[in-house]
Amino acid sequence: MEFLQRLLCTALSVASIFYFIVKTSLSHWKRRGILHEKPKFLVGNLRGVGTKRHISAVLEQIYEKYKGQAPFIGCYAYLKPMVLVLDLELVRNVLVTHSDNFRERGVFGNAPHDPLSANLLQQDGAAWHRLSIAVCPTFEEERISQMLPTLERVAATMHRSLTQSQPPNAVPIDKLVDCYNIDVISTLAFGISGETLLNTDTEFRRMARSYLKDFNMFRLYFLMYFPNLARLLRYKNYEQAATHYFLKLVRQKLFEQEWSRIDNRNSFFQMFAELKRHRDPERRLSDEEIAAQAFSFILMGLETCNSAMTFCLYELALQPDLQRLVREEIRGVCRQNENGMDNARLKQMRLLKQCLHETLRKHTPYAFLLRNTNEDYEVPNSVFMLCTDNHLVIPVAAIHRDPELYPEPNKFDPERFNKENVKRRHPMAFLPFGVGRRYCLAQKFAEMQMLVGLASLLRDFSFSPCPETPIPLVYDNTRLVLAPKGQLKLAVQHV
Ligand code: HEM
């Protein structure tokens, strides 16, 4: 009996302490007198995210409710207080003008025990600075232009695979573009010839699909609250098998490169390999660091490019007249350039690029950007203050769907991105790749990769809805990067 009483007392004490911690965490903004979205017990403002709702939809709802009332409001990612930035001038200050105050992103990484996390996205502080100085030059326009012939070759294989498969009425478009993007990554970032378009079940594709450990709430809480303890306990984001596979692949390729001493700069892998022998020790990269930079193409560039290319083809399938105009533009540019594409010619495909940008606006792959405050920051022209170590969320997808910036936001209208209309908008109104010191350094390359793939498909094939095409579109709530739920099939015809 006494034992039972003790057990009951202990359980009650633990429950009370737990309740107290949760209540204290969830009253952070109330105590500070900051306008905030009322949180729900345990989940904060993320109720249903990952199951019933996509994070984009949740942020859009909060943004719409509070926009215009304050430059920022408080909200909660589970128990973690976050600052949701609403005002575009404050967005500009955080990302560009006063970016010195907001240098860090705060995404968990543990390079010593999880080598693939030594990528730019997951690094902050001095480690990010060193890597960024070494890696950024590889993404300069002049260097990436040299990769156009490889992109064209992979696109030609995609074209051939679609022609040979004599497309039935319903082609899973998401799978087709996934194979294209995987082959681009394996060829240019890992230095192996991609074969996914010819044989969809390659080991590379399997690993690129299964590197992430299963998502669960407990892990997320743990990493958000106790990153230092997680590092101490040697927590790893990535599966052992995938880590082993990518490290082994890169080491083997570096070894071959060392012996053959091929000295051209036609791929990222070759440029990363050069960094292994850089004369400045600060810029020299280890094998693991090279593997992590190659891996960032999978981590950051695969789902995002898949998303944008799939949704762009979907939107064009729903607008046959627009699709015809895009095709005429592509054919016109290709007729003048039978010897292959160069950067200047790619730039002539204005309407296609506008369609890509309109896709990135309407179906923004990453719904938000993250920044941490390094030191107290007074918000200009206001009475507000952001405190040291505040976690900021910039709701990019919600901004992209703000009807004051983009009237009728659900309409797919590439004319929003002609020169005049872009000039008229606030520079922070379109941020699919972020901006400022932590922007997506692969933006130009990613656009080139997607434009080459889309041009190759749209030049000779027409896309239209088939009975399996979901109208309206349904997103997969379980994924962070915006993706269709299930397969997205379209009817394809050679034209
Ligand atoms: C449609 C394609 C892509 C989209 C929409 C996209 C979007 C983004 C966004 C939103 C960020 C965060 C920017 C910020 O916080 O301001 C980012 C960062 C980054 N992206 Fe991309 N990305 C794409 C393709 C790629 C590709 C192909 C790579 C290949 C390496 C890549 C590598 C990176 C890296 C390394 C960072 C971190 C940069 C840093 O913190 O210094 N991304 N990207």
Coordinates of C-alpha atoms and ligand atoms in Angstrom, one line a residue:
M1 CA 0.0 0.0 0.0
E2 CA 2.8 2.3 1.0
F3 CA 4.6 1.5 -2.2
L4 CA 1.5 2.3 -4.2
Q5 CA 1.1 5.6 -2.5
R6 CA 4.8 6.5 -3.2
L7 CA 4.4 5.5 -6.8
L8 CA 1.3 7.7 -7.1
C9 CA 3.0 10.6 -5.4
T10 CA 6.0 10.3 -7.8
A11 CA 3.8 10.0 -10.8
L12 CA 1.9 13.1 -9.7
S13 CA 5.1 15.1 -9.1
V14 CA 6.5 14.1 -12.5
A15 CA 3.2 15.0 -14.2
S16 CA 3.1 18.4 -12.4
I17 CA 6.7 19.3 -13.3
F18 CA 6.0 18.3 -16.9
Y19 CA 2.8 20.4 -17.0
F20 CA 4.6 23.3 -15.4
I21 CA 7.4 23.1 -18.0
V22 CA 5.0 22.9 -20.9
K23 CA 2.8 25.8 -19.6
T24 CA 5.9 28.0 -18.9
S25 CA 7.3 27.3 -22.4
L26 CA 3.9 28.0 -24.0
S27 CA 3.5 31.3 -22.2
H28 CA 6.8 32.8 -23.4
W29 CA 5.2 35.4 -25.7
K30 CA 2.3 36.2 -23.3
R31 CA 4.8 37.0 -20.6
R32 CA 6.8 39.3 -23.0
G33 CA 3.6 41.1 -24.1
I34 CA 4.2 40.2 -27.8
L35 CA 1.2 39.6 -30.1
H36 CA 1.2 35.9 -30.8
E37 CA -0.9 33.0 -32.1
K38 CA -2.4 31.1 -29.2
P39 CA -0.6 27.7 -28.8
K40 CA -2.2 24.3 -28.3
F41 CA -0.9 22.1 -25.5
L42 CA 2.3 20.2 -26.5
V43 CA 2.1 21.0 -30.2
G44 CA 2.1 24.8 -30.1
N45 CA 1.0 26.1 -33.5
L46 CA 1.9 22.9 -35.4
R47 CA -1.2 20.9 -34.7
G48 CA -1.8 18.4 -37.6
V49 CA 1.4 19.4 -39.4
G50 CA 2.9 16.3 -41.1
T51 CA -0.4 14.5 -41.1
K52 CA -3.5 16.5 -41.9
R53 CA -1.9 19.8 -42.9
H54 CA 1.2 20.9 -44.7
I55 CA 3.5 23.4 -42.9
S56 CA 2.9 25.9 -45.9
A57 CA -0.8 26.0 -45.2
V58 CA -0.3 26.6 -41.5
L59 CA 2.1 29.4 -42.0
E60 CA -0.1 31.0 -44.7
Q61 CA -3.1 30.9 -42.3
I62 CA -1.2 32.7 -39.5
Y63 CA 0.5 35.2 -41.9
E64 CA -2.9 36.2 -43.3
K65 CA -4.4 36.6 -39.9
Y66 CA -1.7 38.9 -38.5
K67 CA -0.2 40.7 -41.5
G68 CA -0.2 44.4 -41.1
Q69 CA -0.7 44.3 -37.3
A70 CA 3.0 44.2 -36.4
P71 CA 6.4 43.6 -38.0
F72 CA 6.5 40.2 -36.4
I73 CA 4.5 38.0 -34.1
G74 CA 5.3 35.2 -31.7
C75 CA 4.4 31.6 -32.4
Y76 CA 5.5 28.1 -31.3
A77 CA 7.1 25.2 -33.1
Y78 CA 5.8 22.6 -30.6
L79 CA 7.2 24.1 -27.3
K80 CA 9.8 26.2 -28.9
P81 CA 9.0 30.0 -29.1
M82 CA 9.7 31.3 -32.6
V83 CA 9.4 34.7 -34.2
L84 CA 7.3 34.9 -37.4
V85 CA 8.4 37.8 -39.6
L86 CA 5.5 39.4 -41.4
D87 CA 6.8 42.7 -42.7
L88 CA 8.8 42.8 -45.9
E89 CA 11.1 45.6 -44.7
L90 CA 12.0 43.5 -41.7
V91 CA 12.6 40.5 -44.0
R92 CA 15.0 42.7 -45.9
N93 CA 16.8 43.9 -42.7
V94 CA 17.1 40.3 -41.4
L95 CA 18.3 38.7 -44.7
V96 CA 20.3 41.5 -46.3
T97 CA 20.8 44.9 -44.6
H98 CA 21.6 43.7 -41.1
S99 CA 22.4 40.2 -41.9
D100 CA 25.5 40.4 -39.6
N101 CA 23.0 40.2 -36.8
F102 CA 21.4 37.0 -38.3
R103 CA 24.3 34.9 -39.5
E104 CA 23.1 31.5 -38.2
R105 CA 20.4 29.2 -39.4
G106 CA 20.5 26.8 -36.5
V107 CA 19.8 23.6 -38.4
F108 CA 21.2 20.6 -36.4
G109 CA 24.4 19.1 -37.7
N110 CA 27.1 16.9 -36.1
A111 CA 30.0 16.8 -38.5
P112 CA 32.5 14.8 -36.3
H113 CA 30.0 11.9 -35.9
D114 CA 27.8 12.4 -38.9
P115 CA 30.2 13.4 -41.7
L116 CA 27.5 14.1 -44.3
S117 CA 26.2 16.9 -42.1
A118 CA 29.4 18.9 -42.8
N119 CA 27.4 20.6 -45.6
L120 CA 26.8 24.4 -45.8
L121 CA 23.1 24.1 -44.8
Q122 CA 23.8 22.4 -41.5
Q123 CA 26.9 24.4 -40.5
D124 CA 27.0 27.8 -38.8
G125 CA 29.7 30.1 -37.4
A126 CA 33.4 29.6 -38.3
A127 CA 32.8 26.2 -39.8
W128 CA 30.3 27.6 -42.3
H129 CA 32.5 30.6 -43.1
R130 CA 35.5 28.3 -43.9
L131 CA 33.4 26.0 -46.1
S132 CA 31.6 28.8 -47.8
I133 CA 34.9 30.5 -48.9
A134 CA 36.1 27.2 -50.3
V135 CA 32.9 26.0 -52.0
C136 CA 31.3 29.2 -53.3
P137 CA 33.6 29.7 -56.3
T138 CA 32.6 26.3 -57.7
F139 CA 29.1 27.8 -58.3
E140 CA 30.2 30.9 -60.3
E141 CA 28.4 31.4 -63.6
E142 CA 31.4 30.9 -65.8
R143 CA 32.1 27.5 -64.2
I144 CA 28.6 26.2 -64.2
S145 CA 28.2 27.2 -67.9
Q146 CA 30.8 24.5 -68.7
M147 CA 28.4 21.9 -67.3
L148 CA 25.7 22.7 -69.9
P149 CA 26.8 19.9 -72.4
T150 CA 26.5 17.3 -69.6
L151 CA 23.1 18.6 -68.7
E152 CA 22.1 18.4 -72.4
R153 CA 23.4 14.8 -72.5
V154 CA 21.3 13.7 -69.5
A155 CA 18.3 15.6 -70.9
A156 CA 18.8 13.8 -74.3
T157 CA 18.7 10.4 -72.4
M158 CA 15.5 11.4 -70.7
H159 CA 14.0 12.4 -74.1
R160 CA 15.1 9.0 -75.5
S161 CA 13.8 7.0 -72.6
L162 CA 10.4 8.7 -73.0
T163 CA 10.4 8.1 -76.8
Q164 CA 11.4 4.5 -76.4
S165 CA 8.9 3.7 -73.7
Q166 CA 6.1 4.7 -76.2
P167 CA 4.3 6.4 -73.4
P168 CA 1.0 5.0 -72.4
N169 CA -1.6 7.5 -71.7
A170 CA -0.6 8.1 -68.1
V171 CA 3.1 8.8 -67.4
P172 CA 4.3 9.4 -63.8
I173 CA 5.9 12.7 -64.4
D174 CA 7.4 13.0 -60.9
K175 CA 9.3 9.7 -61.4
L176 CA 10.6 10.8 -64.8
V177 CA 12.0 14.1 -63.5
D178 CA 13.3 12.3 -60.4
C179 CA 15.4 10.0 -62.7
Y180 CA 16.7 13.0 -64.6
N181 CA 17.7 14.9 -61.5
I182 CA 19.3 11.9 -59.9
D183 CA 21.4 11.3 -63.1
V184 CA 22.4 15.0 -63.1
I185 CA 23.5 14.7 -59.5
S186 CA 25.4 11.4 -59.8
T187 CA 27.2 12.6 -62.9
L188 CA 28.1 16.2 -61.9
A189 CA 28.4 15.9 -58.1
F190 CA 29.7 12.4 -57.7
G191 CA 31.5 11.8 -60.9
I192 CA 29.8 8.6 -61.9
S193 CA 27.8 8.1 -65.1
G194 CA 24.1 8.2 -64.2
E195 CA 22.0 5.3 -65.4
T196 CA 18.8 5.9 -63.5
L197 CA 16.9 7.0 -66.7
L198 CA 17.7 3.6 -68.2
N199 CA 17.3 1.5 -65.2
T200 CA 15.2 3.2 -62.5
D201 CA 16.3 0.8 -59.7
T202 CA 20.0 1.9 -59.3
E203 CA 21.8 1.7 -55.9
F204 CA 22.5 5.4 -56.1
R205 CA 18.8 6.2 -56.4
R206 CA 17.9 3.8 -53.6
M207 CA 20.5 5.5 -51.3
A208 CA 19.4 9.0 -52.4
R209 CA 15.9 8.0 -51.3
S210 CA 16.7 6.4 -48.0
Y211 CA 19.4 8.5 -46.3
L212 CA 17.2 10.1 -43.7
K213 CA 16.4 8.4 -40.4
D214 CA 12.7 7.9 -39.7
F215 CA 11.1 11.2 -38.6
N216 CA 9.5 11.1 -35.2
M217 CA 8.3 13.8 -32.8
F218 CA 10.6 12.7 -30.0
R219 CA 13.7 13.2 -32.1
L220 CA 12.6 16.6 -33.3
Y221 CA 11.9 17.8 -29.7
F222 CA 15.2 16.4 -28.6
L223 CA 17.2 18.1 -31.4
M224 CA 15.4 21.4 -31.0
Y225 CA 15.9 21.6 -27.2
F226 CA 19.1 19.8 -26.5
P227 CA 21.4 20.1 -29.6
N228 CA 24.5 20.1 -27.5
L229 CA 23.5 17.0 -25.6
A230 CA 22.6 15.4 -29.0
R231 CA 26.1 16.1 -30.2
L232 CA 27.6 14.7 -27.0
L233 CA 25.5 11.5 -27.5
R234 CA 26.8 11.4 -31.1
Y235 CA 23.4 11.7 -32.7
K236 CA 23.3 11.2 -36.4
N237 CA 20.7 12.6 -38.9
Y238 CA 21.6 10.1 -41.6
E239 CA 21.4 6.4 -42.0
Q240 CA 24.6 4.4 -41.5
A241 CA 24.1 2.5 -44.8
A242 CA 23.7 5.7 -46.9
T243 CA 26.6 7.5 -45.1
H244 CA 28.8 4.5 -45.8
Y245 CA 27.7 4.3 -49.4
F246 CA 28.3 8.0 -50.3
L247 CA 31.6 8.2 -48.4
K248 CA 32.9 5.0 -50.1
L249 CA 31.8 6.3 -53.5
V250 CA 33.5 9.6 -53.0
R251 CA 36.8 8.1 -51.6
Q252 CA 36.9 5.7 -54.6
K253 CA 36.4 8.4 -57.1
L254 CA 38.9 10.7 -55.4
F255 CA 41.4 7.9 -55.6
E256 CA 40.8 7.4 -59.3
Q257 CA 41.0 11.1 -59.9
E258 CA 44.3 11.3 -58.1
W259 CA 45.8 8.6 -60.4
S260 CA 44.4 9.8 -63.6
R261 CA 44.9 13.5 -62.8
I262 CA 42.2 14.5 -65.3
D263 CA 42.4 18.3 -65.2
N264 CA 39.2 19.8 -66.4
R265 CA 36.5 21.5 -64.5
N266 CA 33.4 20.2 -66.2
S267 CA 31.9 18.8 -63.1
F268 CA 31.4 19.9 -59.4
F269 CA 33.1 16.7 -58.4
Q270 CA 36.3 17.6 -60.2
M271 CA 36.2 21.1 -58.7
F272 CA 35.7 19.6 -55.2
A273 CA 38.5 17.2 -55.8
E274 CA 40.8 20.1 -56.6
L275 CA 40.0 21.5 -53.2
K276 CA 41.6 18.5 -51.6
R277 CA 44.9 19.7 -52.9
H278 CA 44.4 23.5 -52.4
R279 CA 47.6 25.3 -51.5
D280 CA 45.8 27.3 -48.8
P281 CA 45.2 24.9 -45.9
E282 CA 42.1 27.0 -44.9
R283 CA 40.5 26.1 -48.2
R284 CA 41.6 22.5 -48.3
L285 CA 38.8 20.0 -47.9
S286 CA 39.0 16.5 -46.4
D287 CA 37.5 13.4 -48.2
E288 CA 34.5 13.6 -45.7
E289 CA 34.0 17.3 -46.4
I290 CA 34.0 16.7 -50.1
A291 CA 31.5 13.9 -49.7
A292 CA 29.3 16.3 -47.6
Q293 CA 29.3 18.9 -50.4
A294 CA 28.4 16.3 -53.0
F295 CA 25.7 15.0 -50.7
S296 CA 24.2 18.5 -50.4
F297 CA 23.0 18.1 -54.0
I298 CA 20.8 15.3 -52.9
L299 CA 19.8 17.0 -49.6
M300 CA 19.0 20.4 -51.1
G301 CA 18.8 19.9 -54.8
L302 CA 16.8 16.7 -55.5
E303 CA 13.4 17.1 -53.9
T304 CA 13.4 20.8 -54.8
C305 CA 14.2 20.4 -58.5
N306 CA 11.7 17.5 -58.7
S307 CA 9.0 19.6 -57.1
A308 CA 9.5 22.6 -59.4
M309 CA 9.8 20.6 -62.6
T310 CA 6.8 18.4 -61.8
F311 CA 4.5 21.3 -60.9
C312 CA 5.6 23.3 -63.9
L313 CA 4.7 20.5 -66.3
Y314 CA 1.4 20.0 -64.4
E315 CA 0.5 23.7 -64.7
L316 CA 1.4 23.7 -68.4
A317 CA -0.7 20.6 -68.9
L318 CA -3.7 22.5 -67.6
Q319 CA -3.1 25.5 -69.9
P320 CA -2.6 24.1 -73.5
D321 CA -2.4 27.5 -75.1
L322 CA 0.4 28.6 -72.8
Q323 CA 2.2 25.3 -73.3
R324 CA 2.0 25.8 -77.1
L325 CA 3.6 29.3 -76.7
V326 CA 6.4 27.9 -74.5
R327 CA 7.0 25.1 -77.1
E328 CA 7.2 27.6 -80.0
E329 CA 9.7 29.7 -78.0
I330 CA 11.9 26.6 -77.2
R331 CA 11.8 25.5 -80.9
G332 CA 12.7 29.0 -82.1
V333 CA 15.8 29.1 -79.8
C334 CA 16.8 25.5 -80.7
R335 CA 16.5 26.2 -84.4
Q336 CA 19.1 28.9 -84.1
N337 CA 21.4 26.7 -82.1
E338 CA 21.8 23.3 -83.7
N339 CA 25.3 23.0 -82.2
G340 CA 23.9 22.9 -78.7
M341 CA 22.9 25.3 -76.0
D342 CA 24.9 27.9 -74.3
N343 CA 24.0 30.2 -71.4
A344 CA 23.0 33.2 -73.6
R345 CA 20.6 31.0 -75.6
L346 CA 19.1 29.5 -72.5
K347 CA 18.4 33.1 -71.4
Q348 CA 16.4 33.6 -74.6
M349 CA 13.8 31.2 -73.3
R350 CA 12.1 34.0 -71.4
L351 CA 8.6 32.5 -71.2
L352 CA 9.9 29.2 -70.0
K353 CA 11.9 30.9 -67.2
Q354 CA 8.8 32.9 -66.3
C355 CA 6.8 29.7 -66.0
L356 CA 9.5 28.2 -63.8
H357 CA 9.4 31.3 -61.5
E358 CA 5.6 31.3 -61.4
T359 CA 5.8 27.6 -60.4
L360 CA 8.3 28.4 -57.6
R361 CA 5.9 31.1 -56.4
K362 CA 2.7 29.1 -56.5
H363 CA 4.2 25.8 -55.4
T364 CA 7.2 27.1 -53.3
P365 CA 9.4 24.0 -52.5
Y366 CA 10.7 25.4 -49.1
A367 CA 7.9 27.1 -47.3
F368 CA 10.1 29.1 -44.9
L369 CA 13.6 30.4 -44.2
L370 CA 15.3 30.2 -40.8
R371 CA 17.6 32.6 -39.0
N372 CA 18.8 33.1 -35.4
T373 CA 19.5 36.4 -33.8
N374 CA 23.2 36.7 -32.8
E375 CA 22.6 39.7 -30.5
D376 CA 19.8 41.9 -29.4
Y377 CA 18.3 43.8 -32.3
E378 CA 16.1 46.9 -32.3
V379 CA 13.6 46.7 -35.1
P380 CA 14.0 49.9 -37.1
N381 CA 11.1 52.4 -36.9
S382 CA 9.3 50.5 -34.2
V383 CA 9.3 49.9 -30.5
F384 CA 10.1 46.2 -30.9
M385 CA 13.2 44.3 -30.0
L386 CA 14.4 40.9 -31.2
C387 CA 16.5 39.3 -28.4
T388 CA 19.7 37.3 -28.7
D389 CA 19.0 33.7 -29.8
N390 CA 15.5 34.3 -31.0
H391 CA 14.6 31.8 -33.7
L392 CA 13.2 33.6 -36.8
V393 CA 10.9 32.1 -39.4
I394 CA 10.4 33.9 -42.7
P395 CA 7.2 32.5 -44.3
V396 CA 8.2 32.6 -47.9
A397 CA 5.4 30.5 -49.3
A398 CA 2.8 32.7 -47.5
I399 CA 4.5 35.8 -48.9
H400 CA 4.3 34.2 -52.4
R401 CA 0.6 33.8 -52.0
D402 CA -0.2 37.2 -50.5
P403 CA -3.0 38.6 -52.7
E404 CA -1.7 42.2 -52.2
L405 CA 1.5 41.2 -53.9
Y406 CA 0.1 38.6 -56.3
P407 CA -3.6 39.2 -57.1
E408 CA -5.5 35.9 -57.5
P409 CA -2.6 33.9 -56.1
N410 CA -4.1 30.6 -57.2
K411 CA -4.0 31.6 -60.8
F412 CA -0.9 30.4 -62.7
D413 CA 0.2 33.5 -64.6
P414 CA 3.8 33.6 -65.8
E415 CA 3.3 37.3 -66.8
R416 CA 3.8 38.2 -63.1
F417 CA 7.5 37.5 -63.8
N418 CA 8.0 39.7 -66.9
K419 CA 10.6 42.5 -66.3
E420 CA 8.1 45.3 -65.6
N421 CA 6.0 43.4 -63.1
V422 CA 9.1 42.1 -61.2
K423 CA 10.4 45.7 -61.0
R424 CA 7.1 46.9 -59.5
R425 CA 7.2 44.5 -56.6
H426 CA 9.1 44.6 -53.3
P427 CA 12.5 42.9 -53.8
M428 CA 11.6 40.5 -50.9
A429 CA 8.3 39.4 -52.5
F430 CA 10.0 36.5 -54.3
L431 CA 12.4 34.4 -52.3
P432 CA 12.2 30.7 -53.3
F433 CA 16.1 30.5 -53.0
G434 CA 16.4 32.8 -50.1
V435 CA 18.6 35.9 -50.3
G436 CA 21.6 37.5 -48.6
R437 CA 24.7 35.8 -47.1
R438 CA 23.0 32.4 -46.6
Y439 CA 21.0 32.3 -49.9
C440 CA 21.0 29.1 -52.1
L441 CA 24.4 29.3 -53.7
A442 CA 23.3 26.8 -56.3
Q443 CA 20.4 29.0 -57.5
K444 CA 21.9 29.6 -61.0
F445 CA 22.9 26.0 -61.5
A446 CA 19.5 24.7 -60.3
E447 CA 17.7 27.0 -62.7
M448 CA 19.9 25.9 -65.5
Q449 CA 19.4 22.2 -64.7
M450 CA 15.6 22.6 -64.6
L451 CA 15.4 24.8 -67.7
V452 CA 17.5 22.3 -69.8
G453 CA 15.3 19.4 -68.6
L454 CA 12.0 21.2 -69.2
A455 CA 13.1 22.5 -72.6
S456 CA 14.0 19.0 -73.7
L457 CA 10.6 17.6 -72.7
L458 CA 8.4 20.5 -73.9
R459 CA 10.1 20.8 -77.3
D460 CA 8.9 17.5 -78.6
F461 CA 6.2 16.2 -76.2
S462 CA 2.9 17.6 -75.3
F463 CA 1.5 17.1 -71.8
S464 CA -2.2 17.1 -70.9
P465 CA -4.3 15.8 -68.0
C466 CA -5.4 12.2 -68.0
P467 CA -8.1 10.5 -65.9
E468 CA -5.5 9.8 -63.1
T469 CA -4.4 13.5 -62.9
P470 CA -5.5 15.0 -59.6
I471 CA -7.4 18.2 -60.2
P472 CA -7.2 20.1 -57.9
L473 CA -3.7 19.2 -56.8
V474 CA -3.2 17.5 -53.4
Y475 CA 0.1 18.0 -51.6
D476 CA 1.8 15.3 -49.5
N477 CA 1.6 16.6 -45.9
T478 CA 4.2 14.2 -44.7
R479 CA 7.1 15.8 -46.6
L480 CA 8.8 19.1 -45.9
V481 CA 9.6 20.0 -49.5
L482 CA 6.3 20.5 -51.4
A483 CA 5.5 17.4 -53.4
P484 CA 2.3 15.9 -54.9
K485 CA 0.5 13.2 -52.9
G486 CA 1.1 9.9 -54.6
Q487 CA 2.2 9.8 -58.2
L488 CA 1.4 12.7 -60.5
K489 CA 0.5 11.3 -63.9
L490 CA 0.0 13.2 -67.2
A491 CA -0.8 12.1 -70.7
V492 CA 2.2 12.5 -72.9
Q493 CA 2.2 12.7 -76.7
H494 CA 5.1 13.1 -79.2
V495 CA 4.4 16.2 -81.2
Ligands
HEM1 C1 14.6 24.3 -57.1 C2 15.8 24.1 -56.5 C3 16.2 24.7 -55.2 C4 15.6 25.5 -54.3 C5 14.1 26.0 -54.4 C6 16.5 25.8 -53.2 C7 16.1 26.5 -52.1 C8 17.0 26.8 -51.1 C9 16.7 27.6 -50.0 C10 15.3 28.2 -49.7 C11 17.8 27.7 -49.2 C12 17.9 28.5 -47.9 C13 18.2 29.9 -48.2 C14 18.3 30.9 -47.1 O1 18.2 30.4 -45.9 O2 18.3 32.1 -47.3 C15 18.8 27.0 -49.8 C16 20.1 26.9 -49.4 C17 21.0 26.0 -49.9 N1 20.9 25.3 -51.1 FE1 19.4 25.4 -52.4 N2 17.7 25.1 -53.5 C18 17.6 24.5 -54.7 C19 18.5 23.8 -55.3 C20 19.8 23.5 -54.8 C21 20.8 22.7 -55.4 C22 20.7 22.0 -56.8 C23 21.8 22.7 -54.5 C24 23.1 21.9 -54.8 C25 24.2 21.9 -54.1 C26 21.5 23.5 -53.4 C27 22.3 23.7 -52.3 C28 22.0 24.6 -51.3 C29 23.0 24.8 -50.1 C30 24.3 24.2 -50.0 C31 22.3 25.7 -49.3 C32 22.9 26.3 -48.0 C33 23.7 27.6 -48.3 C34 24.3 28.2 -47.1 O3 23.7 28.2 -46.0 O4 25.3 28.8 -47.2 N3 20.2 24.0 -53.6 N4 18.3 26.4 -51.0

